[in-house]
Short mmCIF file of C-alpha atoms in Angstrom, two decimals:
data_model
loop_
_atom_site.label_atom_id
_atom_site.label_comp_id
_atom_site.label_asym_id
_atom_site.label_seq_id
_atom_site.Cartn_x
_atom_site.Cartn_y
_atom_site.Cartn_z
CA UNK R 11 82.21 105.27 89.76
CA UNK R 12 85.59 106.46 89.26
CA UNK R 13 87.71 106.03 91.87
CA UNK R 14 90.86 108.20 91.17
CA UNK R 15 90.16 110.94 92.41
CA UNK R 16 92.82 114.19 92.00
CA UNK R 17 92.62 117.21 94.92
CA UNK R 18 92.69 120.50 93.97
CA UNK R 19 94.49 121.15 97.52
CA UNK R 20 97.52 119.86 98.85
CA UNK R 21 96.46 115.97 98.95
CA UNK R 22 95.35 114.68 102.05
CA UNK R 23 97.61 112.79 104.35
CA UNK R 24 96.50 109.20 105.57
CA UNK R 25 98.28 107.55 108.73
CA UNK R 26 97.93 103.90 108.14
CA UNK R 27 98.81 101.95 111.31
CA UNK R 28 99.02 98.08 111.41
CA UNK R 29 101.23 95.16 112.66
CA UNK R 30 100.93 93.57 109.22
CA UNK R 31 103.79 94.95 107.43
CA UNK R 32 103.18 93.75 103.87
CA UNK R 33 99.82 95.30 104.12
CA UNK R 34 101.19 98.35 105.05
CA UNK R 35 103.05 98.31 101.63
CA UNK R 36 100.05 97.33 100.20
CA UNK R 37 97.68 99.82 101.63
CA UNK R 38 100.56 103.11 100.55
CA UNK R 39 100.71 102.09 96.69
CA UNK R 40 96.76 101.45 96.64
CA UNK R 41 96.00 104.67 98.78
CA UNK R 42 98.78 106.99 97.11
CA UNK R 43 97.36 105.98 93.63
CA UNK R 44 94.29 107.35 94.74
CA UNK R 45 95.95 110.85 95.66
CA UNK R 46 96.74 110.48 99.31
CA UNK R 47 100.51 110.68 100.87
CA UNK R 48 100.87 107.93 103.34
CA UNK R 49 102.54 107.75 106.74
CA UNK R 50 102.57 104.00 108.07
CA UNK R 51 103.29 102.52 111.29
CA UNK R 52 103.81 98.92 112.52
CA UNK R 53 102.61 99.56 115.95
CA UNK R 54 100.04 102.02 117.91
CA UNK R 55 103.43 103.63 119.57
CA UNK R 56 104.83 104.40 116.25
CA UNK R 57 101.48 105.69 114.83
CA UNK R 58 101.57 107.93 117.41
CA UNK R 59 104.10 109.86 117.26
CA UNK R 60 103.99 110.29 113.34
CA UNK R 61 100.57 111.63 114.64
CA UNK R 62 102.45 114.21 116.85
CA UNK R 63 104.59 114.87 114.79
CA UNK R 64 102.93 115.71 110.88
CA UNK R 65 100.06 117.18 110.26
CA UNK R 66 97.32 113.84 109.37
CA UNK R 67 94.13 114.65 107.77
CA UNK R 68 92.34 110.76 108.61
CA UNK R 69 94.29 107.86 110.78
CA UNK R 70 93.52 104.26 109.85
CA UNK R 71 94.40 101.53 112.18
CA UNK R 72 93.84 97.72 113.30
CA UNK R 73 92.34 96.73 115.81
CA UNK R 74 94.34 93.60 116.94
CA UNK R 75 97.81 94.40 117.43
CA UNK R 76 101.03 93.45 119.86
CA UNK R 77 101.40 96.28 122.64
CA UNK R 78 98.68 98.45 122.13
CA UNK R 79 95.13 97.98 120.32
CA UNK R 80 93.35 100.07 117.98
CA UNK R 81 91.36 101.43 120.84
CA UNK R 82 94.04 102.82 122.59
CA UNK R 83 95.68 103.97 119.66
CA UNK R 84 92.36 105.94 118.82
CA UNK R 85 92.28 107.30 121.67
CA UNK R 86 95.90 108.39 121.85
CA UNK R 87 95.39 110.36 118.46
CA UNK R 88 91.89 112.03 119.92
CA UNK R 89 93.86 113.07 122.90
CA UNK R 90 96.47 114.70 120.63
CA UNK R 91 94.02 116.21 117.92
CA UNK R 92 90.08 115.54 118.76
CA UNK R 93 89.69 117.07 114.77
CA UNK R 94 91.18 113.82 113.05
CA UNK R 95 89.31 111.23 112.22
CA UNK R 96 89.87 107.86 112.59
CA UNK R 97 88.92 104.62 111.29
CA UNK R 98 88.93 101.24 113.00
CA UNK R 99 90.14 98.98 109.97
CA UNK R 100 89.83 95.04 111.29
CA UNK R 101 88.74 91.92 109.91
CA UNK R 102 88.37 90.71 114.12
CA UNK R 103 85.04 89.89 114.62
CA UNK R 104 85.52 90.44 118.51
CA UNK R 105 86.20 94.63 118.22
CA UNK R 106 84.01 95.66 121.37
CA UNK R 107 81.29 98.25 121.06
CA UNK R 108 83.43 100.71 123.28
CA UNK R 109 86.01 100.73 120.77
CA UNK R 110 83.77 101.64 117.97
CA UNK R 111 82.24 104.78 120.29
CA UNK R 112 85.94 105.84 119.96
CA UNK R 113 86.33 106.31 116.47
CA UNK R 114 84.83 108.31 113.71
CA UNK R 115 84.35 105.28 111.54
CA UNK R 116 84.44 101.38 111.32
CA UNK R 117 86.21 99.14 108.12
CA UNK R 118 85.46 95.71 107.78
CA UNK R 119 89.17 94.40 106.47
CA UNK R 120 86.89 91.76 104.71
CA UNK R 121 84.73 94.48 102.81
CA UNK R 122 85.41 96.49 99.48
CA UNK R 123 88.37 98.84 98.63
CA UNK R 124 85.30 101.21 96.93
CA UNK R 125 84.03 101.20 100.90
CA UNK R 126 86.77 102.14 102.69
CA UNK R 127 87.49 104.64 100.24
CA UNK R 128 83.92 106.12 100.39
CA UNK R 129 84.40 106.35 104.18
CA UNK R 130 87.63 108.15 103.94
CA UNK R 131 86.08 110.69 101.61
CA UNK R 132 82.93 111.09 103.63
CA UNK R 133 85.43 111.76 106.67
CA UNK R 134 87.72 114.32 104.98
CA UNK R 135 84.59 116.12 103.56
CA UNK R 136 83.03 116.05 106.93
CA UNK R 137 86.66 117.36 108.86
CA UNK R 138 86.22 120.05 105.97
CA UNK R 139 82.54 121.22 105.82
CA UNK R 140 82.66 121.32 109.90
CA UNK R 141 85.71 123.37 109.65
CA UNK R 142 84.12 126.23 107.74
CA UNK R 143 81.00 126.22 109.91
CA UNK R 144 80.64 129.81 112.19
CA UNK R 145 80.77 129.23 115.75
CA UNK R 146 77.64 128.90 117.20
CA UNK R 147 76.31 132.25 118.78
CA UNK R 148 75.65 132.03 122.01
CA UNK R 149 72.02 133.06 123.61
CA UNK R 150 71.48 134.69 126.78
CA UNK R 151 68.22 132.56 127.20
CA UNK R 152 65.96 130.46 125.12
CA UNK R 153 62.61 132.64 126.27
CA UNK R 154 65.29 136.41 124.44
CA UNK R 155 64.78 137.99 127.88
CA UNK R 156 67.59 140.84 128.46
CA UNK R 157 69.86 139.31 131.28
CA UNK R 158 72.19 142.84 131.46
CA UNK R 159 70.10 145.58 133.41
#
């Protein structure tokens, strides 16, 4: 599997959010070796509003964090943009169920690079393929009876 992968497009925009500052670092050279530009954030505020304020194609955050959780800061981005993904990214053991029902995806900090890499493609080609879908046409009725006289 090769994991470089280049983008015909514009490339994709991460939003990496985390208290861990050195893994921030870590996370941009990895990720924008891969082809991504990435925003990071050392707290759920700050994530945010770079989320307000750029356009983000998938969020990544912790869990765990001073201030505000990963929950919260999944919701937060929802509430601004219901379209973006986002992926829980934690090595906490204790991440409740409700907090998974809020994002689009869940990272195990413990498990491969190739994984959450897979997951961020699967997202961005999901965001994509939904975006070209027609709106659904609307029926009068399920039983095609004529409801104008």
């Amino acid at each position: 599997m090769k994991l470089r992968r280049q983008f015909s497009c514009e490339r994709p925009t991460l939003l990496w959010i985390d208290d861990f500052e050195p893994g921030l670092a870590l996370y941009r050279a990895v990720f924008e070796g891969f082809g991504f530009q990435v925003l990071t954030a050392s707290s759920g505020a700050k994530g945010i509003r770079l989320a307000a304020m750029n356009h983000v194609d998938v969020a990544v955050t912790d869990y765990e964090m001073p201030g505000m959780d990963g929950e919260a800061v999944a919701a937060s981005i929802k509430a601004l943009n219901p379209r973006t993904p986002v992926i829980l990214f934690s090595g906490s053991a204790l991440v409740p169920l409700r907090a998974r029902r809020v994002v689009d995806a869940f990272c195990d900090k413990a498990g491969s690079r190739n994984q959450l890499l897979a997951t961020i493609h699967r997202l961005l080609h999901k965001k994509r393929t939904r975006g070209l879908q027609p709106p659904p046409v609307a029926q009068a009725s399920h039983q095609a009876h004529r409801t104008v006289a």
